Coordinates of C-alpha atoms in Angstrom, one line a residue:
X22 CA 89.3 130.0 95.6
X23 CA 87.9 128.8 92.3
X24 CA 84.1 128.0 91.2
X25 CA 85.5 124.5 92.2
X26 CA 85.9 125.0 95.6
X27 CA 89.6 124.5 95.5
X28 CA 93.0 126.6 95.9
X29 CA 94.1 125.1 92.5
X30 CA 94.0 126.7 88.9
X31 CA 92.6 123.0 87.7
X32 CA 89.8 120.6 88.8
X33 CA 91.9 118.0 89.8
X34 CA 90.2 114.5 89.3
X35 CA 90.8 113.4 93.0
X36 CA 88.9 116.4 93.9
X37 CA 86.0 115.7 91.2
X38 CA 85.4 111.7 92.3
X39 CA 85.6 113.1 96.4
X40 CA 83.2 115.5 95.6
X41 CA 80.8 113.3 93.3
X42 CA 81.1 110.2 95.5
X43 CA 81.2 111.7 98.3
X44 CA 84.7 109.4 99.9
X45 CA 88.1 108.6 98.6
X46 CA 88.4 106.2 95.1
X47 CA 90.4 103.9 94.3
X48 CA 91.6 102.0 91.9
X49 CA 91.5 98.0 91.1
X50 CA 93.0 96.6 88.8
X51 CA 92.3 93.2 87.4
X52 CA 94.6 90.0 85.8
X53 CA 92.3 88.5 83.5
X54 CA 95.0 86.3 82.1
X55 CA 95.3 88.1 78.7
X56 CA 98.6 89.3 76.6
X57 CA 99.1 92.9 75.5
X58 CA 98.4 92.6 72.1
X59 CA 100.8 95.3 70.7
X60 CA 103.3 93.1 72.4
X61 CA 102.5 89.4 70.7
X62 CA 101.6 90.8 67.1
X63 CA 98.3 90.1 67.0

């Protein structure tokens, strides 16, 4: 077991956001209608 609390060599991040939010995170992603702008040029 490591200062972490976990069997893994790492802090994984799932493990960090359970531990600081106290539940499961998740992501949302959101359209807001733009272009990549690598893609277009600009």
């Amino acid at each position: 077991m490591f200062n972490w609390g976990t069997s893994y060599r790492y802090n994984r991040f799932v493990d960090f956001q359970r531990k600081h939010y106290g539940e499961r995170v998740q992501k949302v992603t959101v359209d807001a209608g733009f272009t990549c702008p690598n893609r277009d040029g600009t």
